[in-house]
Short mmCIF file of C-alpha atoms in Angstrom, two decimals:
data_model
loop_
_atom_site.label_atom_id
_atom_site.label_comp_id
_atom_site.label_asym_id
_atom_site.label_seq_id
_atom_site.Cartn_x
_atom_site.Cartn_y
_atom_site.Cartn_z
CA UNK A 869 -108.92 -43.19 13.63
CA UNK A 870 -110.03 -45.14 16.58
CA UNK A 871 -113.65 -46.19 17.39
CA UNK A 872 -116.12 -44.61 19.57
CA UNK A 873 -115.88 -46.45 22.67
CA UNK A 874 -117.31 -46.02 26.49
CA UNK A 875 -115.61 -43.09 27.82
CA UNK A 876 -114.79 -41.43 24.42
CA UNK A 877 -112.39 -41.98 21.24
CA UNK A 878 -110.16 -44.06 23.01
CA UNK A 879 -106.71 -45.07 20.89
CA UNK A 880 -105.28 -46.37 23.34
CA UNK A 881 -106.07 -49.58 25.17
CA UNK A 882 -104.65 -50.67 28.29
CA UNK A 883 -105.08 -54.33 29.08
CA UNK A 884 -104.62 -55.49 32.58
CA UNK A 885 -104.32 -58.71 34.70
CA UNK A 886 -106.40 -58.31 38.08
CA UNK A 887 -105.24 -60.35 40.99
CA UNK A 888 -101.51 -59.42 42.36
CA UNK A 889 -101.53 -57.20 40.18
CA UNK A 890 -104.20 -54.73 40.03
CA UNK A 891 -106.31 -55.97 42.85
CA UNK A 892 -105.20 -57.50 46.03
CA UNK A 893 -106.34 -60.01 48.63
CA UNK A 894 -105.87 -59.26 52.00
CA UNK A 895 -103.26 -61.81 52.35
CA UNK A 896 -101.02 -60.03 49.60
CA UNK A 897 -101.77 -56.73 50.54
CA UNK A 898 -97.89 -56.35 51.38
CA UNK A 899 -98.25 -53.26 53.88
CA UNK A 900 -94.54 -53.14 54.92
CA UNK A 901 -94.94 -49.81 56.98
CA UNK A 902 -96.66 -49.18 60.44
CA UNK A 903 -100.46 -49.54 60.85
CA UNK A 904 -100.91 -45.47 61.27
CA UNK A 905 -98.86 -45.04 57.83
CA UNK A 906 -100.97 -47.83 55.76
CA UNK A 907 -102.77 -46.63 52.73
CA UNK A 908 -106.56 -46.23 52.82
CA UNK A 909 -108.42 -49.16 50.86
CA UNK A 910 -111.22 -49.82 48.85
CA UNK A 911 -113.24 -52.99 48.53
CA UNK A 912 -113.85 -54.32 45.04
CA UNK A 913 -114.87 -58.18 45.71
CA UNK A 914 -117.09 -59.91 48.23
CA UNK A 915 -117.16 -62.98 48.39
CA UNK A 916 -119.53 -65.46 50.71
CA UNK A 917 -120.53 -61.66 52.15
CA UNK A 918 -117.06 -61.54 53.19
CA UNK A 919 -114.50 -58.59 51.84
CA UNK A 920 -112.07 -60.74 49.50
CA UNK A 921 -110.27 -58.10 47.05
CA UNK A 922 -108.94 -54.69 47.42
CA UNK A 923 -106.94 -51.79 45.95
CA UNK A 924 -105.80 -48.19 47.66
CA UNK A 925 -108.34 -45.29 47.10
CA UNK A 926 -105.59 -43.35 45.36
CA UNK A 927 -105.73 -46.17 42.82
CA UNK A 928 -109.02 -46.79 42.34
CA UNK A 929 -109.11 -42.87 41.43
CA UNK A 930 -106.66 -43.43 38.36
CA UNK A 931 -108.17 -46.00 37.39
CA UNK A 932 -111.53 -43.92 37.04
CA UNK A 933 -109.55 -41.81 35.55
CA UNK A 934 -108.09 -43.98 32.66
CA UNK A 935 -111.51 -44.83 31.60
CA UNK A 936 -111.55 -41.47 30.03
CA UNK A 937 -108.33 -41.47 28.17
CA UNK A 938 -108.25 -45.13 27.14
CA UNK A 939 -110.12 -48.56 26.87
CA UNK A 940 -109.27 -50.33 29.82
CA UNK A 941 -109.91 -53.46 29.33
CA UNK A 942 -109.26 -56.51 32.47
CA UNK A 943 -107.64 -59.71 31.58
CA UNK A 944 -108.13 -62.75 33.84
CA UNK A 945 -107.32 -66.06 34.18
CA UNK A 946 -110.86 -66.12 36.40
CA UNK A 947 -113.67 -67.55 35.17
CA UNK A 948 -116.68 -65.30 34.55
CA UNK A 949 -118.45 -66.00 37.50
CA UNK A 950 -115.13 -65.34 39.11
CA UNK A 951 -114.82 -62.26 37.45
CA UNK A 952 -118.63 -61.02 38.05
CA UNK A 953 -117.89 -60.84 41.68
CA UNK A 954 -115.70 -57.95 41.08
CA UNK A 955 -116.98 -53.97 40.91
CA UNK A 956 -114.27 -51.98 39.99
CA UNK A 957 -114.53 -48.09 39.95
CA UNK A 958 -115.43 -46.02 37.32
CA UNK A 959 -117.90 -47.17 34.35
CA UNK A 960 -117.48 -50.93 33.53
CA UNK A 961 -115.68 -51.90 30.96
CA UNK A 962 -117.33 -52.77 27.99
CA UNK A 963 -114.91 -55.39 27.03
CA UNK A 964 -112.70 -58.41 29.47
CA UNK A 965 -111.09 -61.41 28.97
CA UNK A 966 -111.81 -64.10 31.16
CA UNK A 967 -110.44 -67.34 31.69
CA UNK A 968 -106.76 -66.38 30.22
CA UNK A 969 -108.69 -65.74 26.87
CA UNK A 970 -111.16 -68.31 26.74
CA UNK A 971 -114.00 -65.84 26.74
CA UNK A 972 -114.86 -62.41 25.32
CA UNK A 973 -117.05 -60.18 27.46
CA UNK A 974 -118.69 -57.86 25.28
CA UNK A 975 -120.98 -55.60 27.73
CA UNK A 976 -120.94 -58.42 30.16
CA UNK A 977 -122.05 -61.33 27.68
CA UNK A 978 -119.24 -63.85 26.30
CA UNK A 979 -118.77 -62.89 22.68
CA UNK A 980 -119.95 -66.00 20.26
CA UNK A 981 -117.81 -65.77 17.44
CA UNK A 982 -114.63 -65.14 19.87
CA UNK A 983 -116.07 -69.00 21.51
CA UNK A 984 -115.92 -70.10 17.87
CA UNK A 985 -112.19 -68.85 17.09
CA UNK A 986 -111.24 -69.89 20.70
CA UNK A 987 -112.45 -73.58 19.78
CA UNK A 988 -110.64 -74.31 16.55
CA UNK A 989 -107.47 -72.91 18.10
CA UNK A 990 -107.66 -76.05 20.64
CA UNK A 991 -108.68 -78.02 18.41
CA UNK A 992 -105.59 -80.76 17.79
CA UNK A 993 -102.85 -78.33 19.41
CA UNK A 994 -102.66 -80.04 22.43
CA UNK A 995 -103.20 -82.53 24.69
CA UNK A 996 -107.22 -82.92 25.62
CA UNK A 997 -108.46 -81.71 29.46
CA UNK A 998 -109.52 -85.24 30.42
CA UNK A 999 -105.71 -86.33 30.26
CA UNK A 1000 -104.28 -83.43 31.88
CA UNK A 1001 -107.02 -83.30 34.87
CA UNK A 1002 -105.98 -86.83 35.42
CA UNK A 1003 -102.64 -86.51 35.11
CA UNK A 1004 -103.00 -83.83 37.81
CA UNK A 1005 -105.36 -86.02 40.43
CA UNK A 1006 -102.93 -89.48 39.98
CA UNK A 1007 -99.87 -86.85 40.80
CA UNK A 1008 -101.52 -84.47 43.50
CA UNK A 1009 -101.15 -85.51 47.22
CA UNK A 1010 -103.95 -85.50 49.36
CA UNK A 1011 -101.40 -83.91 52.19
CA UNK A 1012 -101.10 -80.63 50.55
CA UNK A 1013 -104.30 -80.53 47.85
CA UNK A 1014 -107.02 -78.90 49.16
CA UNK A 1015 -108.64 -78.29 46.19
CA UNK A 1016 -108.68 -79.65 42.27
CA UNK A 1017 -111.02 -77.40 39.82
CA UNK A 1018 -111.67 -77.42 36.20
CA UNK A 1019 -112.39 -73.70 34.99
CA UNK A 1020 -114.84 -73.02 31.55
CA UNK A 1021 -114.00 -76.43 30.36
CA UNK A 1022 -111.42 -74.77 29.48
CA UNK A 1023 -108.13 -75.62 31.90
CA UNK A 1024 -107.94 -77.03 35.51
CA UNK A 1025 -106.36 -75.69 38.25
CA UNK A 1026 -105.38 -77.05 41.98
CA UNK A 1027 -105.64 -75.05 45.17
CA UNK A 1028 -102.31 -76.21 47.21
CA UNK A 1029 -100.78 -75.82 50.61
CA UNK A 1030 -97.90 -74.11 49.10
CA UNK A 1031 -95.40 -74.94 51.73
CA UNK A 1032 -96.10 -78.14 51.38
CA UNK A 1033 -95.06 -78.49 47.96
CA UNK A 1034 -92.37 -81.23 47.26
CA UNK A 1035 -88.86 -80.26 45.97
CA UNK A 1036 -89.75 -80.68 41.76
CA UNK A 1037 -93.57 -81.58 41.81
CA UNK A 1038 -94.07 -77.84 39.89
CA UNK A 1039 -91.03 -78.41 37.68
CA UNK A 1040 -92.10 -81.77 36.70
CA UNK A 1041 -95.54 -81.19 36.04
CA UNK A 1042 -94.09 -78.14 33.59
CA UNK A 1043 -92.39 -80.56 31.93
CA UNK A 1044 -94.98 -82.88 30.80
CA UNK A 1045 -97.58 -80.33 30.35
CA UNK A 1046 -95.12 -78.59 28.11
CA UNK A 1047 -94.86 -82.01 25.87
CA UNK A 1048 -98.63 -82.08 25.53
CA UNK A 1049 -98.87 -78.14 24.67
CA UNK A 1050 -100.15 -77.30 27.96
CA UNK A 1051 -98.46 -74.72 30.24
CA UNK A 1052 -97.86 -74.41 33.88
CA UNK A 1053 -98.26 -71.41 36.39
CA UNK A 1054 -98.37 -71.06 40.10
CA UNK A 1055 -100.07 -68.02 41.84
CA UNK A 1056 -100.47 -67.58 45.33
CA UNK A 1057 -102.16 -70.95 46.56
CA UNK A 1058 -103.40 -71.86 42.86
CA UNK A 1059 -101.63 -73.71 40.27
CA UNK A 1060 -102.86 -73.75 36.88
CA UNK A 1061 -102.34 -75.83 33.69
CA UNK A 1062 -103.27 -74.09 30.77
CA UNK A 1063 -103.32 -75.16 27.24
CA UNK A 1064 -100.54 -72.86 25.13
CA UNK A 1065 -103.13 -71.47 22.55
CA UNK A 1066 -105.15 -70.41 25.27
CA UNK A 1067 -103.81 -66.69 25.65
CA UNK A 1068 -104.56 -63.53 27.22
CA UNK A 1069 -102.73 -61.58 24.27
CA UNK A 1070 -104.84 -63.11 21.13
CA UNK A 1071 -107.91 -62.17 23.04
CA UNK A 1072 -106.69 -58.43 23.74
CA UNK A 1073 -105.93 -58.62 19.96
CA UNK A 1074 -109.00 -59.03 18.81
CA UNK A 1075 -110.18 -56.40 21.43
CA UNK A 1076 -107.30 -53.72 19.42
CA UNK A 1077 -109.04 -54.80 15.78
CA UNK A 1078 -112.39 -54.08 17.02
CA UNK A 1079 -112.09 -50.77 18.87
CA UNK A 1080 -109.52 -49.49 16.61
CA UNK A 1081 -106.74 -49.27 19.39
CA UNK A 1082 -103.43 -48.00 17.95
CA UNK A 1083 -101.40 -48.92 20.86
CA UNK A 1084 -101.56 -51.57 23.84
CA UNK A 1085 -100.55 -51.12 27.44
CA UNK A 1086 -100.30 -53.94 29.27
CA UNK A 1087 -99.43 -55.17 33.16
CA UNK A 1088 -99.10 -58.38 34.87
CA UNK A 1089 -97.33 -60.37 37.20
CA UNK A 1090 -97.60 -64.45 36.63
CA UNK A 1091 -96.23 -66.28 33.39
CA UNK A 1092 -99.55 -66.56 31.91
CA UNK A 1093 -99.48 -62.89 31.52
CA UNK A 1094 -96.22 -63.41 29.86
CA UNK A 1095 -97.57 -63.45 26.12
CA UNK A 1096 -99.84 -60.20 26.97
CA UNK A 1097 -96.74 -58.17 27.95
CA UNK A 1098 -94.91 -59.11 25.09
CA UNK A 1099 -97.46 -58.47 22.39
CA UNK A 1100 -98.15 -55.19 24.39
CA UNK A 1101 -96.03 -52.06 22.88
CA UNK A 1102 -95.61 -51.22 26.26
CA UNK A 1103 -95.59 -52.94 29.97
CA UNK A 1104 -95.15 -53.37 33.55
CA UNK A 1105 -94.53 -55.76 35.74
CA UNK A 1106 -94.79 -55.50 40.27
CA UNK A 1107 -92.11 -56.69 42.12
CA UNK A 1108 -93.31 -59.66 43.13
CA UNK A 1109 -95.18 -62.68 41.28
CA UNK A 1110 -93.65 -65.48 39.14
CA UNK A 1111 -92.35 -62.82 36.73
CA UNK A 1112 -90.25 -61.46 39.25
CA UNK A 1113 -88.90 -64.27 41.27
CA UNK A 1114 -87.48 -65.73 37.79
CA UNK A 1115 -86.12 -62.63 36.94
CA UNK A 1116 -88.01 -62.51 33.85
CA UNK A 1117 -87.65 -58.90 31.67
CA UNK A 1118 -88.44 -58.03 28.03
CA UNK A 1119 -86.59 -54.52 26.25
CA UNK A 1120 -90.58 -52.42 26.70
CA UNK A 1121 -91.71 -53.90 29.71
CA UNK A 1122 -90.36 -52.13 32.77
CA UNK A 1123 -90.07 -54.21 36.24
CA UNK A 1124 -91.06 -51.71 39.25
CA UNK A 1125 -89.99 -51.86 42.12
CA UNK A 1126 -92.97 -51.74 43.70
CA UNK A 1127 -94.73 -55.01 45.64
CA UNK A 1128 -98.12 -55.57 46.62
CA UNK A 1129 -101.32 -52.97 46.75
CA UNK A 1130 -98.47 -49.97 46.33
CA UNK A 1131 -97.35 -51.85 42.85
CA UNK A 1132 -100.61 -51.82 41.82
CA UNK A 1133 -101.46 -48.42 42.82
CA UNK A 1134 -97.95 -47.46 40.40
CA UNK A 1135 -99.18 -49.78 37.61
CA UNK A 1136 -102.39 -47.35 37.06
CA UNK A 1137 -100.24 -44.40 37.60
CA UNK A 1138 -97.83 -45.14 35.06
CA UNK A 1139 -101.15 -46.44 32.69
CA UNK A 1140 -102.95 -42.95 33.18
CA UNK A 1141 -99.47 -41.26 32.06
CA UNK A 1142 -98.59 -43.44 29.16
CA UNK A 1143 -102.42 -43.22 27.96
CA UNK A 1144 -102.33 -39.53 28.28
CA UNK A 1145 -99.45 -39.44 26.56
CA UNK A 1146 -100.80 -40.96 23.77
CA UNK A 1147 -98.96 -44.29 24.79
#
């Protein structure tokens, strides 16, 4: 039988990637219908006292609603400052992932002995941060880097002028990264390099031992949420995001068609069914 957790006996847990996916910028809002038509919004993130993040008011319902029939539990590549800007509705969660699994938030404090498990799983893997960062600054170009940022001491990521990218940069930089045990992933105007054992999915594992979960719901939309959806028994992925411009599909995870806020809005509808279904 599952744990007691916040909410009730929750067997379920649904794990969930935040940006594009859940929660939306206003940038990738994707409101492809007239102004008069548009869904109403809700405001989950300010940043610099300035509204950054968003979802529609019909999903920030579900999602209060799936507190009550599962353990919803965010999983982010952000770092937890990142993450602590954000107020979703309904009662917080008691546990999230942050920086693609580098961290354990346990009631809002980063779990010590999940720090300890995260640091002898980098431990020799792969290729150390120091090389990779300057790997990354020798390669970048001033003409289109706006930004270059190293998250948790964990992984670095650049802030690009997308357009601006040369033909190959991305798929050359996979390549090496991939040599070294690192991997690659661009989202929006960020492109991070992650090291492989870093990973959304062993962190939401350790989540399912502790709380008892019997089954694992999962969503996301870039290829570091890759290994979550397929260690999840069941997923989702919006129409848009890395996942979908490679075309990438596993048997249990189900691509919607869906793109922007409206995906999002889907994603927690077909959550709160699946979770009162009993997954």
């Amino acid at each position: 039988m599952s744990a007691p957790v916040a909410g009730g006996t929750a067997p379920v847990l649904v794990a969930s990637d935040l940006d594009r996916t859940l929660i939306y910028s206003a940038a990738a809002l994707g409101l492809d219908m007239p102004d008069a038509r548009a869904p109403r919004l809700l405001c989950v993130e300010v940043y610099q006292a300035k509204p950054l993040s968003y979802l529609t008011e019909t999903a920030a319902g579900l999602l209060t609603e799936l507190a009550s029939a599962a353990t919803f539990v965010p999983a982010t590549t952000r770092t937890r400052e990142q993450f602590g800007r954000i107020r979703l509705p309904g009662p917080p969660p008691r546990y999230a992932v942050c920086a693609n699994g580098g961290h354990l938030l346990v009631d809002g404090e980063s779990d010590p002995d999940w720090q300890r498990t995260v640091d002898r799983a980098l431990r020799g893997e792969c290729a150390s941060l120091a090389e990779v960062r300057a790997h990354l600054v020798a390669t970048a170009d001033p003409a289109w880097l706006l930004k270059e940022r190293v998250a948790e001491d964990l992984f670095a990521y650049l802030v690009v002028e997308r357009a601006l990218l040369p033909d190959g940069w991305v798929a050359e930089l996979t390549d090496w990264a991939d040599q070294r045990g690192w991997g690659v992933s661009l989202q929006g105007r960020k492109l991070y390099v992650v090291p492989r054992p870093l990973t959304k999915s062993a962190a939401v594992a350790e989540v399912a031992r502790r709380t008892g979960a019997r089954r694992v719901l999962a969503a996301g939309d870039a290829l570091l949420d890759a290994d979550l959806l397929l260690a999840a028994d069941q997923g989702w992925r919006p129409g848009h995001g890395e996942l979908a411009a490679v075309g990438w599909s596993a048997p249990h995870v189900s691509a919607l068609a869906e793109r922007g806020v409206a995906a999002g809005e889907e994603i927690l509808r077909q959550f709160r069914k699946a979770a009162a279904d009993g997954g």
